[in-house]
Amino acid sequence: MSTKVADHILQRLREWGVEHVFGYPGDGINGLLAAWGRADNQPLFIQSRHEEMSAFQAVGYAKFSGRLGVCAATSGPGAIHLLNGLYDAKLDHVPVLAIVGQTHRTAMGGSYQQEVDLHSLYKDVASDFVETVTVPEQLPNVLDRAIRTAYARRAPTAIIVPGDVQELEYSAPTHEFKMVPSSLDSSSWTATPADDSVRRAAEILNSGDKVAVLVGQGASGARAEVEQIAELLGAGVAKALLGKDALSDALPYVTGAIGLLGTRPSYELMRDCDTLLTIGSSFPYTQFLPEFGKARGVQIDIDPHMVGMRYPYEVNLVGDAKATLERLIPLIRSEERGREWYDTVCDNVARWHEIMDGRAKLSADPINPEYVTRALDPLLPDNAIVSSDSGSAANWYARHLTMRPGMRGSLSGTLATMGCGVPYAIGAKFAHPDRPAIALVGDGAMQMNGLAELITAAKYKDLWEDPRLVVGIFNNHDLNQVTWEMRAMEGAPSFLPSQELPDVQYAAFARSLGLTGIRVEKPEDVAAAWRAGLEADGPAVIEFLTDPAVPPIPPHATWDQMEATAASILKGDADRGSMIRQGFKAKMQEFLPGRDKRDRKGD
């Protein structure tokens, strides 16, 4: 039997070690689908309910495995649907390959059905590499380059294969003029900065008395080295959200997340430091970094295009975080450093944990969303993988979950798109079928696409060695993050026609699919519900009826934000009574952490 182009594409994917392709069928990839049938479904085709979810699943797979995520879709509409997930990969620097169909070459340029200029469409999202295959001899080079580039640039790439090309007999490139051969091997490599730059960085760090370290996802492979240099410097360590699992939150000097979703100790760390070391992070919010001119700065990043943008660093070390720190650590002098700054950072962290514990215990109507996440924290298995959707759920994920060694967590860090929480968790299950996955999702994101992807979870649950996939839903009938942003940034009351959500019976829907479904209406049932979900023999959905008036208070509130929120109240916010009550109670926890440890549920 002859080998067709579509057969060769799947064969080459297998040779690259690709085991899963997340996709949705359509006639633009009929040739590939037929090849999958001939290949006994290898690599495994994972069918989502929507192409956007396929792309998100590929992103989740890549984030939690470190391997290439691959998604596939038909021409025009399917290819368009992939875009949001691919942009998520682009902005969070994740290796993903998109394989998309196209109308037959004979119809291109003829305004044919479902014909879209896919090369132009993908030129931005797959700017590092996008190519249309027009003859068999372009393969395997085009596919190999797309995969190598995705890995090397940590970016999405794309190949576009017209339907008639998929059906052509495969012919390898020959030893002739204007042929481009290819090969599979791609050795590992490590980038390191010049010795002189490392010495200059060490001089800056050694001169500091109050050192702050900021880590992102680029530090995830250098956990031991980050701990070592932080302890040598007597530094506090803050984490960008994509770096939440890069370092254990159990360490006393780890201040937690930074930014609007961050912690008070991280804000204080940046406010008061005199030296900043940033490792593997491109955290964009400059206002949460030290005042310009107040702190000297050193940055470590593997991407030369991403250094020097967020802060006026004196030294930008371009290199792998682990390899660079291994060279930097021997140059750090710790013997002359006092303990006052370190002790202050640790005291601030301890105090913050008390504050957050107090906030979680505050009464609400009916359930405090902070308590929902706080109750989950001690129940998480050490090998858990946690995804968070965008929205107010991300606040509780950032502040209340303690990442321990072995745990993984992520969210849409830069695009901050809604709808990624459940498909991320599904991608995680295929990356690690022997580990439990937990998704924290708001009701808005769940209604957007999470409900449909429960069908996908039900479809594939028997393929997972550990079948647990727990979806925790914050059901508050409100697009809560935007509601609070309107109050704090615009001084506008909640606009109910845009913000109010219908009440959906999420747990009942899960049960209709044969999954575990639990609806929680009282705070005393929260912990038991999490236990039941984590002990279930398959995917579980737990919906918590939470109070939309509990504010996602930032680590510091500016006068402008407080005045804007007050203005929204005066303008007649529909939830103004609860909002004032909950906001006052939450803020008071910052001033009362030292009182006795009595239960605060009745406060």
Coordinates of C-alpha atoms in Angstrom, one line a residue:
M1 CA 0.0 0.0 0.0
S2 CA 1.4 3.4 -0.9
T3 CA 2.0 6.0 1.8
K4 CA 0.0 9.2 1.4
V5 CA 1.0 12.6 2.7
A6 CA -1.5 12.3 5.6
D7 CA 0.0 8.9 6.5
H8 CA 3.5 10.4 6.5
I9 CA 2.4 13.3 8.8
L10 CA 1.1 10.9 11.4
Q11 CA 4.2 8.7 11.1
R12 CA 6.5 11.7 11.6
L13 CA 4.5 12.8 14.6
R14 CA 5.0 9.3 16.1
E15 CA 8.7 9.5 15.3
W16 CA 8.9 12.8 17.3
G17 CA 7.3 11.0 20.2
V18 CA 3.8 12.7 19.9
E19 CA 1.3 10.4 21.7
H20 CA -1.8 12.6 21.6
V21 CA -3.4 15.1 19.2
F22 CA -6.3 17.2 20.5
G23 CA -8.8 18.0 17.7
Y24 CA -12.2 18.1 16.1
P25 CA -13.1 16.5 12.8
G26 CA -14.1 18.3 9.6
D27 CA -13.9 17.7 5.9
G28 CA -10.8 19.9 5.6
I29 CA -8.8 17.2 7.3
N30 CA -10.7 14.1 6.0
G31 CA -7.4 12.8 4.6
L32 CA -5.8 13.0 8.0
L33 CA -8.8 11.3 9.6
A34 CA -8.7 8.5 7.2
A35 CA -4.9 8.1 7.9
W36 CA -5.7 7.9 11.6
G37 CA -7.9 5.0 10.8
R38 CA -5.2 3.3 8.9
A39 CA -2.7 4.0 11.7
D40 CA -4.9 2.4 14.4
N41 CA -5.5 5.8 16.0
Q42 CA -1.8 6.4 16.7
P43 CA -1.1 9.1 18.0
L44 CA -4.3 9.1 19.9
F45 CA -6.9 11.5 18.5
I46 CA -8.7 13.2 21.5
Q47 CA -12.0 14.7 20.4
S48 CA -13.2 17.8 22.2
R49 CA -16.6 19.5 21.9
H50 CA -15.1 22.6 20.2
E51 CA -11.8 23.4 18.5
E52 CA -11.0 26.1 21.0
M53 CA -11.1 23.5 23.7
S54 CA -8.7 21.3 21.6
A55 CA -6.2 24.1 21.6
F56 CA -6.6 24.7 25.3
Q57 CA -6.1 21.0 26.0
A58 CA -2.9 21.1 23.9
V59 CA -1.7 24.0 26.0
G60 CA -2.6 22.3 29.3
Y61 CA -0.8 19.1 28.1
A62 CA 2.3 21.1 27.1
K63 CA 2.3 23.2 30.3
F64 CA 2.1 20.2 32.6
S65 CA 4.2 17.7 30.6
G66 CA 7.0 20.0 29.2
R67 CA 6.3 18.2 25.8
L68 CA 4.9 19.5 22.6
G69 CA 1.1 19.9 22.6
V70 CA -0.5 19.2 19.2
C71 CA -4.0 20.2 18.0
A72 CA -5.8 19.7 14.7
A73 CA -8.8 21.2 13.0
T74 CA -10.5 21.6 9.7
S75 CA -10.1 24.6 7.4
G76 CA -11.9 28.0 7.7
P77 CA -14.1 27.7 10.8
G78 CA -12.2 25.1 12.6
A79 CA -8.9 26.8 12.1
I80 CA -10.4 30.1 13.3
H81 CA -11.7 28.4 16.5
L82 CA -8.2 27.3 17.4
L83 CA -6.9 30.9 17.6
N84 CA -7.8 31.7 21.3
G85 CA -6.0 28.7 22.6
L86 CA -3.0 29.3 20.3
Y87 CA -2.8 32.9 21.5
D88 CA -2.8 31.5 25.0
A89 CA 0.2 29.4 24.1
K90 CA 1.9 32.3 22.4
L91 CA 1.6 34.7 25.3
D92 CA 2.5 32.1 28.0
H93 CA 5.4 30.7 25.9
V94 CA 4.2 27.2 25.5
P95 CA 5.3 24.8 22.6
V96 CA 2.2 23.9 20.6
L97 CA 1.8 22.7 17.0
A98 CA -1.4 23.3 15.1
I99 CA -2.2 21.2 12.0
V100 CA -5.0 22.6 10.0
G101 CA -6.7 21.8 6.7
Q102 CA -7.4 24.0 3.8
T103 CA -9.6 23.9 0.7
H104 CA -8.2 22.0 -2.3
R105 CA -5.5 23.8 -4.3
T106 CA -7.8 23.9 -7.3
A107 CA -10.3 26.0 -5.5
M108 CA -8.0 28.4 -3.7
G109 CA -8.6 32.0 -4.6
G110 CA -12.1 31.2 -5.8
S111 CA -14.1 32.4 -2.8
Y112 CA -14.8 28.7 -2.2
Q113 CA -16.9 27.4 0.7
Q114 CA -15.0 27.7 4.0
E115 CA -12.0 29.2 2.2
V116 CA -10.0 31.6 4.5
D117 CA -6.6 33.0 3.9
L118 CA -5.2 30.8 6.7
H119 CA -1.6 31.9 6.1
S120 CA -2.4 35.5 6.8
L121 CA -4.7 34.5 9.7
Y122 CA -2.0 32.5 11.4
K123 CA 0.9 34.9 10.6
D124 CA 0.6 36.6 14.0
V125 CA -0.3 33.8 16.4
A126 CA 2.2 31.4 14.8
S127 CA 4.7 34.2 13.9
D128 CA 7.7 32.0 14.6
F129 CA 6.7 29.4 12.0
V130 CA 3.7 28.9 9.7
E131 CA 3.8 27.3 6.4
T132 CA 1.4 25.8 3.8
V133 CA 2.3 22.4 2.3
T134 CA 1.6 22.4 -1.4
V135 CA 3.6 19.4 -2.6
P136 CA 4.7 16.2 -0.8
E137 CA 8.4 17.0 -1.1
Q138 CA 8.0 19.8 1.4
L139 CA 7.6 17.2 4.1
P140 CA 9.2 16.2 6.3
N141 CA 11.1 19.5 6.5
V142 CA 8.1 21.7 7.2
L143 CA 6.8 19.5 9.9
D144 CA 10.2 19.0 11.5
R145 CA 10.9 22.8 11.5
A146 CA 7.5 23.5 13.0
I147 CA 8.2 21.1 15.9
R148 CA 11.8 22.2 16.4
T149 CA 10.7 25.9 16.4
A150 CA 7.9 25.3 18.8
Y151 CA 10.3 23.7 21.3
A152 CA 13.2 26.2 20.7
R153 CA 11.0 29.3 20.8
R154 CA 8.5 28.0 23.3
A155 CA 5.8 29.1 20.9
P156 CA 2.9 27.9 18.8
T157 CA 3.6 27.0 15.2
A158 CA 1.3 25.9 12.4
I159 CA 1.3 23.8 9.2
I160 CA -1.5 24.2 6.7
V161 CA -2.3 21.2 4.5
P162 CA -4.8 21.5 1.7
G163 CA -7.3 18.6 1.5
D164 CA -6.1 17.4 -1.9
V165 CA -2.4 17.5 -0.7
Q166 CA -3.3 15.2 2.2
E167 CA -4.4 12.5 -0.4
L168 CA -1.3 12.7 -2.6
E169 CA 1.2 9.9 -2.6
Y170 CA 4.1 10.8 -0.4
S171 CA 7.4 11.4 -2.1
A172 CA 10.5 12.2 -0.1
P173 CA 12.8 15.1 -1.1
T174 CA 15.6 14.0 -3.3
H175 CA 19.2 15.0 -3.7
E176 CA 18.4 17.7 -6.2
F177 CA 18.4 21.5 -6.7
K178 CA 15.8 23.3 -4.6
M179 CA 15.0 20.3 -2.4
V180 CA 15.2 20.7 1.4
P181 CA 16.0 17.4 3.2
S182 CA 15.4 17.0 6.9
S183 CA 16.4 14.9 10.0
L184 CA 14.7 14.0 13.2
D185 CA 17.5 14.4 15.8
S186 CA 17.4 17.5 18.0
S187 CA 19.9 17.5 20.8
S188 CA 19.4 19.2 24.1
W189 CA 21.2 22.4 24.8
T190 CA 21.8 25.0 27.5
A191 CA 22.4 28.7 27.2
T192 CA 24.6 30.5 29.7
P193 CA 25.7 34.1 29.9
A194 CA 29.3 35.4 29.7
D195 CA 31.5 35.2 32.8
D196 CA 31.9 38.9 33.0
S197 CA 28.2 39.5 33.1
V198 CA 27.8 36.9 35.9
R199 CA 30.5 38.6 37.9
R200 CA 28.8 42.0 37.5
A201 CA 25.5 40.5 38.6
A202 CA 27.1 39.0 41.7
E203 CA 28.6 42.4 42.7
I204 CA 25.2 44.0 42.5
L205 CA 23.6 41.2 44.6
N206 CA 26.4 41.2 47.2
S207 CA 26.0 44.9 47.6
G208 CA 22.3 44.7 48.6
D209 CA 21.0 44.6 52.2
K210 CA 17.4 44.0 51.3
V211 CA 17.2 41.6 48.4
A212 CA 13.9 40.6 46.7
V213 CA 13.7 37.7 44.3
L214 CA 10.9 37.4 41.7
V215 CA 10.4 34.1 40.0
G216 CA 8.3 33.0 37.1
Q217 CA 7.7 29.8 35.1
G218 CA 11.2 30.1 33.7
A219 CA 12.5 29.2 37.2
S220 CA 10.6 26.0 37.4
G221 CA 13.6 23.8 36.5
A222 CA 15.8 25.5 39.0
R223 CA 13.9 25.0 42.3
A224 CA 17.0 23.9 44.3
E225 CA 19.1 26.7 43.0
V226 CA 16.5 29.4 43.6
E227 CA 16.2 28.2 47.2
Q228 CA 20.0 28.2 47.6
I229 CA 20.5 31.7 46.3
A230 CA 17.5 33.1 48.2
E231 CA 18.9 31.7 51.5
L232 CA 22.4 32.9 50.7
L233 CA 21.1 36.4 50.0
G234 CA 18.6 36.4 53.0
A235 CA 16.0 37.3 50.4
G236 CA 12.3 37.0 50.2
V237 CA 10.8 35.4 47.1
A238 CA 7.7 36.5 45.3
K239 CA 6.1 34.6 42.5
A240 CA 4.4 35.6 39.3
L241 CA 1.3 33.6 38.8
L242 CA 2.8 31.4 36.1
G243 CA 5.6 30.6 38.6
K244 CA 3.3 29.6 41.4
D245 CA 4.5 26.0 41.3
A246 CA 8.2 27.0 40.7
L247 CA 8.9 27.1 44.4
S248 CA 7.2 25.7 47.5
D249 CA 4.8 28.1 49.4
A250 CA 5.8 26.2 52.6
L251 CA 9.2 28.0 52.7
P252 CA 9.0 30.8 55.3
Y253 CA 10.5 33.5 53.0
V254 CA 8.2 32.8 50.0
T255 CA 5.8 35.7 50.0
G256 CA 3.4 34.2 47.4
A257 CA 1.9 35.8 44.3
I258 CA 2.6 39.4 43.1
G259 CA 0.3 41.9 41.5
L260 CA -3.4 42.6 41.7
L261 CA -4.1 39.0 42.6
G262 CA -1.1 38.9 44.9
T263 CA -0.3 39.1 48.6
R264 CA 0.5 41.9 51.0
P265 CA 4.0 40.4 51.8
S266 CA 4.9 40.4 48.1
Y267 CA 3.8 44.1 47.8
E268 CA 5.9 45.0 50.9
L269 CA 8.9 43.0 49.6
M270 CA 9.0 45.0 46.4
R271 CA 8.2 48.3 48.2
D272 CA 11.0 48.0 50.7
C273 CA 13.8 46.1 48.9
D274 CA 17.0 47.7 47.7
T275 CA 18.0 45.0 45.2
L276 CA 15.8 42.9 42.8
L277 CA 16.7 39.6 41.2
T278 CA 14.2 38.4 38.6
I279 CA 14.4 34.8 37.4
G280 CA 12.4 33.5 34.5
S281 CA 9.6 36.0 34.7
S282 CA 8.2 38.8 32.5
F283 CA 5.7 40.0 35.0
P284 CA 4.3 43.1 33.2
Y285 CA 2.9 45.3 36.0
T286 CA 5.7 47.7 36.8
Q287 CA 3.7 49.4 39.5
F288 CA 4.2 46.3 41.7
L289 CA 7.9 46.3 41.2
P290 CA 10.3 48.6 43.3
E291 CA 10.2 52.3 42.6
F292 CA 12.6 53.2 39.7
G293 CA 15.9 54.3 41.2
K294 CA 15.3 52.8 44.6
A295 CA 16.6 49.2 43.8
R296 CA 19.4 47.8 41.7
G297 CA 18.3 45.0 39.4
V298 CA 19.5 41.8 37.9
Q299 CA 17.5 39.6 35.5
I300 CA 17.9 36.0 34.3
D301 CA 16.0 34.9 31.3
I302 CA 16.6 32.4 28.5
D303 CA 15.0 34.6 25.9
P304 CA 17.1 37.6 24.8
H305 CA 14.0 39.2 23.3
M306 CA 12.3 39.3 26.8
V307 CA 15.0 40.8 28.9
G308 CA 15.2 44.4 30.2
M309 CA 11.6 45.3 29.5
R310 CA 9.9 45.5 32.8
Y311 CA 12.5 47.2 35.0
P312 CA 15.7 49.2 34.5
Y313 CA 18.0 46.2 35.3
E314 CA 21.7 46.9 35.4
V315 CA 22.6 43.4 34.3
N316 CA 20.5 41.1 32.0
L317 CA 21.8 37.6 32.1
V318 CA 20.6 35.7 29.1
G319 CA 20.7 32.0 29.9
D320 CA 19.0 28.9 31.3
A321 CA 17.9 29.7 34.9
K322 CA 19.5 26.5 36.5
A323 CA 22.8 26.8 34.6
T324 CA 23.1 30.5 35.2
L325 CA 22.3 30.2 38.9
E326 CA 24.9 27.4 39.3
R327 CA 27.5 29.8 38.1
L328 CA 26.2 32.7 40.1
I329 CA 25.8 31.0 43.5
P330 CA 29.6 30.4 44.1
L331 CA 30.1 34.2 43.8
I332 CA 27.5 35.2 46.4
R333 CA 28.9 36.3 49.8
S334 CA 26.5 35.4 52.6
E335 CA 28.8 35.7 55.7
E336 CA 28.5 39.5 55.9
R337 CA 24.7 39.6 55.6
G338 CA 22.5 40.3 58.6
R339 CA 19.2 38.7 59.4
E340 CA 17.0 41.7 60.0
W341 CA 15.6 41.8 56.5
Y342 CA 15.1 38.1 56.3
D343 CA 13.3 38.0 59.6
T344 CA 11.0 40.9 58.6
V345 CA 10.0 39.1 55.4
C346 CA 9.3 35.9 57.3
D347 CA 7.2 37.8 59.9
N348 CA 5.2 39.4 57.1
V349 CA 4.5 36.0 55.5
A350 CA 3.4 34.5 58.8
R351 CA 1.1 37.4 59.5
W352 CA -0.4 37.2 56.1
H353 CA -1.3 33.6 56.5
E354 CA -3.2 34.5 59.7
I355 CA -5.0 37.3 57.8
M356 CA -6.0 35.0 55.0
D357 CA -7.1 32.3 57.5
G358 CA -9.3 35.0 59.1
R359 CA -10.7 36.1 55.8
A360 CA -11.6 32.6 54.9
K361 CA -13.5 32.1 58.2
L362 CA -15.7 35.2 57.7
S363 CA -19.4 34.5 57.3
A364 CA -20.9 35.2 53.9
D365 CA -24.2 34.7 52.1
P366 CA -24.3 31.8 51.7
I367 CA -20.6 30.6 51.4
N368 CA -17.4 32.6 51.5
P369 CA -15.5 31.8 48.2
E370 CA -12.2 32.2 50.1
Y371 CA -13.2 29.5 52.5
V372 CA -14.0 27.2 49.6
T373 CA -10.4 27.4 48.4
R374 CA -8.9 27.4 51.9
A375 CA -10.7 24.2 52.7
L376 CA -9.3 22.5 49.6
D377 CA -5.7 23.4 50.4
P378 CA -4.9 20.8 53.1
L379 CA -6.8 18.1 51.2
L380 CA -4.8 18.4 48.0
P381 CA -2.7 15.3 47.3
D382 CA 1.1 16.0 47.0
N383 CA 1.0 15.0 43.3
A384 CA -2.1 17.1 42.4
I385 CA -2.3 19.2 39.3
V386 CA -4.4 22.4 39.7
S387 CA -5.7 24.6 37.0
S388 CA -7.5 27.9 37.5
D389 CA -9.8 29.7 35.2
S390 CA -9.7 33.5 34.8
G391 CA -11.9 35.6 37.0
S392 CA -12.3 36.0 40.7
A393 CA -11.5 32.2 41.1
A394 CA -7.9 33.1 40.1
N395 CA -7.7 35.4 43.2
W396 CA -8.5 32.6 45.5
Y397 CA -6.2 30.2 43.6
A398 CA -3.3 32.7 43.9
R399 CA -3.8 33.5 47.6
H400 CA -5.1 30.4 49.3
L401 CA -3.5 27.4 47.7
T402 CA -0.2 26.2 49.1
M403 CA 2.0 24.8 46.4
R404 CA 4.1 22.0 47.9
P405 CA 7.0 20.1 46.2
G406 CA 5.6 17.7 43.6
M407 CA 2.4 19.8 43.0
R408 CA 1.7 21.6 39.7
G409 CA -0.5 24.5 38.9
S410 CA -1.2 26.9 36.1
L411 CA -3.7 29.3 34.5
S412 CA -3.9 31.6 31.5
G413 CA -1.3 33.9 32.9
T414 CA -0.9 36.6 30.1
L415 CA -3.9 36.3 27.9
A416 CA -6.1 35.8 31.0
T417 CA -8.7 34.2 28.8
M418 CA -11.9 32.7 30.2
G419 CA -12.7 29.1 29.6
C420 CA -9.3 27.4 30.0
G421 CA -9.7 25.8 33.4
V422 CA -11.5 22.6 32.5
P423 CA -9.7 21.9 29.2
Y424 CA -6.3 22.5 30.9
A425 CA -7.3 19.9 33.4
I426 CA -8.2 17.4 30.7
G427 CA -4.9 18.1 28.9
A428 CA -3.2 17.5 32.3
K429 CA -4.9 14.1 32.6
F430 CA -3.5 13.0 29.3
A431 CA -0.1 14.3 30.2
H432 CA -0.2 12.5 33.6
P433 CA -3.0 9.9 33.7
D434 CA -1.7 8.7 37.1
R435 CA -2.2 12.0 38.9
P436 CA -5.4 13.8 40.1
A437 CA -6.4 17.1 38.4
I438 CA -8.4 19.8 40.0
A439 CA -9.9 22.8 38.1
L440 CA -11.2 25.9 39.9
V441 CA -13.7 27.6 37.7
G442 CA -16.2 30.4 38.0
D443 CA -19.8 30.0 36.8
G444 CA -19.3 32.3 33.9
A445 CA -16.4 30.3 32.5
M446 CA -18.3 27.1 33.2
Q447 CA -21.3 28.3 31.2
M448 CA -19.0 29.6 28.5
N449 CA -17.6 26.1 27.7
G450 CA -16.8 24.1 30.8
L451 CA -20.1 22.3 30.8
A452 CA -19.6 20.9 27.3
E453 CA -16.1 19.7 28.2
L454 CA -17.5 17.6 31.0
I455 CA -18.7 15.5 28.1
T456 CA -15.1 15.1 27.0
A457 CA -14.1 14.1 30.6
A458 CA -16.8 11.5 30.7
K459 CA -15.8 10.2 27.3
Y460 CA -12.2 9.5 28.2
K461 CA -12.2 8.9 31.9
D462 CA -11.6 5.1 31.5
L463 CA -8.2 5.9 29.8
W464 CA -6.8 7.5 33.0
E465 CA -5.0 5.3 35.5
D466 CA -6.1 7.8 38.2
P467 CA -9.6 8.8 37.0
R468 CA -10.0 11.7 39.4
L469 CA -10.7 15.1 37.7
V470 CA -12.4 17.4 40.2
V471 CA -14.1 20.6 38.9
G472 CA -14.9 23.1 41.7
I473 CA -17.4 25.8 40.6
F474 CA -17.8 29.1 42.3
N475 CA -21.5 29.6 41.6
N476 CA -22.3 33.2 42.5
H477 CA -24.6 34.2 39.5
D478 CA -22.2 37.0 38.6
L479 CA -19.3 37.7 36.3
N480 CA -17.6 38.7 39.4
Q481 CA -14.1 39.8 38.4
V482 CA -15.5 42.3 35.8
T483 CA -18.1 43.5 38.3
W484 CA -15.4 44.4 40.8
E485 CA -13.2 45.9 38.1
M486 CA -16.1 48.2 37.2
R487 CA -16.5 49.2 40.8
A488 CA -12.8 49.8 41.5
M489 CA -11.6 51.2 38.1
E490 CA -14.7 52.9 36.7
G491 CA -16.6 53.9 39.8
A492 CA -19.6 52.3 38.1
P493 CA -22.2 50.1 39.8
S494 CA -22.7 46.5 38.6
F495 CA -24.6 46.6 35.2
L496 CA -26.9 43.6 35.8
P497 CA -27.8 43.0 32.1
S498 CA -24.1 42.3 31.4
Q499 CA -23.0 40.8 34.8
E500 CA -25.9 38.7 36.1
L501 CA -25.7 35.0 35.2
P502 CA -28.6 32.4 35.2
D503 CA -28.5 29.8 37.9
V504 CA -27.5 26.5 36.3
Q505 CA -27.6 23.1 38.0
Y506 CA -24.0 22.1 37.3
A507 CA -24.0 19.1 39.7
A508 CA -27.2 17.7 38.2
F509 CA -25.7 18.1 34.7
A510 CA -22.6 16.2 35.8
R511 CA -24.8 13.4 37.2
S512 CA -26.7 13.2 33.9
L513 CA -23.3 12.3 32.3
G514 CA -22.7 9.5 34.9
L515 CA -20.2 11.7 36.8
T516 CA -20.2 12.6 40.5
G517 CA -22.2 15.8 41.1
I518 CA -22.4 17.6 44.4
R519 CA -24.2 20.9 45.2
V520 CA -23.0 22.7 48.3
E521 CA -25.2 25.4 49.8
K522 CA -23.8 25.6 53.4
P523 CA -20.3 26.4 54.6
E524 CA -20.3 23.4 57.0
D525 CA -20.6 21.1 54.0
V526 CA -17.6 22.5 52.0
A527 CA -14.8 20.3 53.3
A528 CA -16.8 17.1 53.1
A529 CA -17.7 17.9 49.5
W530 CA -14.1 18.4 48.5
R531 CA -13.2 15.0 50.2
A532 CA -16.0 13.3 48.3
G533 CA -14.8 14.7 45.0
L534 CA -11.2 13.7 45.7
E535 CA -12.3 10.2 46.8
A536 CA -14.6 9.7 43.7
D537 CA -13.8 6.9 41.3
G538 CA -14.0 9.2 38.3
P539 CA -14.6 12.9 37.4
A540 CA -16.5 14.9 39.9
V541 CA -18.2 18.3 39.8
I542 CA -18.7 20.3 43.0
E543 CA -20.7 23.5 42.8
F544 CA -20.4 25.9 45.7
L545 CA -23.0 28.6 46.1
T546 CA -20.7 31.5 46.9
D547 CA -21.3 35.1 47.8
P548 CA -20.5 37.6 45.0
A549 CA -20.1 40.4 47.6
V550 CA -16.8 39.0 48.9
P551 CA -14.2 41.4 47.4
P552 CA -11.0 40.2 45.8
I553 CA -9.1 43.0 47.7
P554 CA -5.7 43.7 46.1
P555 CA -2.6 43.7 48.4
H556 CA -2.9 47.4 48.6
A557 CA -5.7 49.6 47.5
T558 CA -5.0 53.1 46.1
W559 CA -7.1 56.0 47.1
D560 CA -8.4 56.2 43.5
Q561 CA -9.6 52.6 43.7
M562 CA -11.3 53.2 47.1
E563 CA -12.9 56.4 45.9
A564 CA -14.1 54.7 42.7
T565 CA -15.6 51.8 44.7
A566 CA -17.3 54.2 47.0
A567 CA -18.7 56.0 44.0
S568 CA -20.2 52.8 42.7
I569 CA -21.9 52.3 46.0
L570 CA -23.3 55.9 46.0
K571 CA -24.6 55.3 42.5
G572 CA -26.7 52.5 43.6
D573 CA -24.9 49.3 43.2
A574 CA -27.4 46.4 43.3
D575 CA -25.3 44.6 45.9
R576 CA -24.1 47.6 47.9
G577 CA -25.2 46.4 51.4
S578 CA -23.4 43.1 51.2
M579 CA -20.4 44.6 49.4
I580 CA -19.8 47.2 52.2
R581 CA -20.3 44.5 54.9
Q582 CA -18.0 41.9 53.3
G583 CA -15.4 44.5 52.3
F584 CA -15.1 45.9 55.8
K585 CA -14.9 42.5 57.4
A586 CA -12.2 41.4 55.0
K587 CA -10.1 44.5 55.4
M588 CA -10.4 44.4 59.2
Q589 CA -8.5 41.1 59.2
E590 CA -5.3 43.0 58.3
F591 CA -5.6 44.9 61.6
L592 CA -6.7 42.1 63.9
P593 CA -4.3 39.2 63.2
G594 CA -3.0 39.0 66.7
R595 CA -6.3 38.6 68.5
D596 CA -7.2 35.2 70.0
K597 CA -7.7 32.3 67.7
R598 CA -11.5 31.9 68.3
D599 CA -13.6 30.9 65.4
R600 CA -14.5 34.1 63.4
K601 CA -17.4 32.6 61.5
G602 CA -19.8 34.8 63.4
D603 CA -17.9 38.0 62.9

